[in-house]
Amino acid sequence: KETIKAMEQIWNDATKGWETIGMDYWECPDCGGENDIGLENFEKDFRVFRKFTDKNDWEGLRNFCASEKFDDFMLYSLAKRYIQMQDFEKAFNIAKILVEIDPKDICSEELIEKSNKGLQLMESKRKLS
């Protein structure tokens, strides 16, 4: 866990004043994963999916997504949240479901890569312990 700089002040020559700019995400120095700032604010929106993910009910989540109109952005965001929480296995399983639903979804393939990288990192840390 690191402290990150979430905003910065810069001098704007055009307006002759200081402006504050914020960051939307940061990149993990270990696994290279992009971590969106504020994903924890979506917990209410994640609830519909968490009733499956908390039980590791991946078949139930797959069936729910296939039979309901679901917000794939929120499911994608939940996977990113799991990566932040270093729960790479749950992120990986969500990403697999998203790819099954839309095989052309490039973002989900990226989630799979980052989840796998995180799983490998955790495995190498376990071996060192």
mmCIF file of N, CA, C and O in Angstrom, residues 9 18 44 68 121:
data_model
loop_
_atom_site.group_PDB
_atom_site.id
_atom_site.type_symbol
_atom_site.label_atom_id
_atom_site.label_comp_id
_atom_site.label_asym_id
_atom_site.label_seq_id
_atom_site.Cartn_x
_atom_site.Cartn_y
_atom_site.Cartn_z
ATOM 1 N N GLN A 9 -1.360 20.888 -8.463
ATOM 2 C CA GLN A 9 -1.592 22.254 -8.905
ATOM 3 C C GLN A 9 -0.570 22.599 -9.977
ATOM 4 O O GLN A 9 0.617 22.292 -9.833
ATOM 5 N N TRP A 18 -3.190 29.543 -10.802
ATOM 6 C CA TRP A 18 -2.999 28.141 -10.472
ATOM 7 C C TRP A 18 -4.277 27.360 -10.741
ATOM 8 O O TRP A 18 -5.360 27.838 -10.456
ATOM 9 N N LYS A 44 -23.010 0.227 -3.944
ATOM 10 C CA LYS A 44 -24.459 0.030 -4.079
ATOM 11 C C LYS A 44 -24.782 -0.601 -5.437
ATOM 12 O O LYS A 44 -25.619 -1.500 -5.535
ATOM 13 N N GLU A 68 -30.697 -11.467 -17.881
ATOM 14 C CA GLU A 68 -31.124 -10.135 -17.457
ATOM 15 C C GLU A 68 -30.417 -9.075 -18.289
ATOM 16 O O GLU A 68 -29.375 -9.319 -18.859
ATOM 17 N N LEU A 121 1.955 -12.839 -9.373
ATOM 18 C CA LEU A 121 2.692 -12.050 -8.358
ATOM 19 C C LEU A 121 2.443 -12.617 -6.972
ATOM 20 O O LEU A 121 3.366 -12.784 -6.184
#
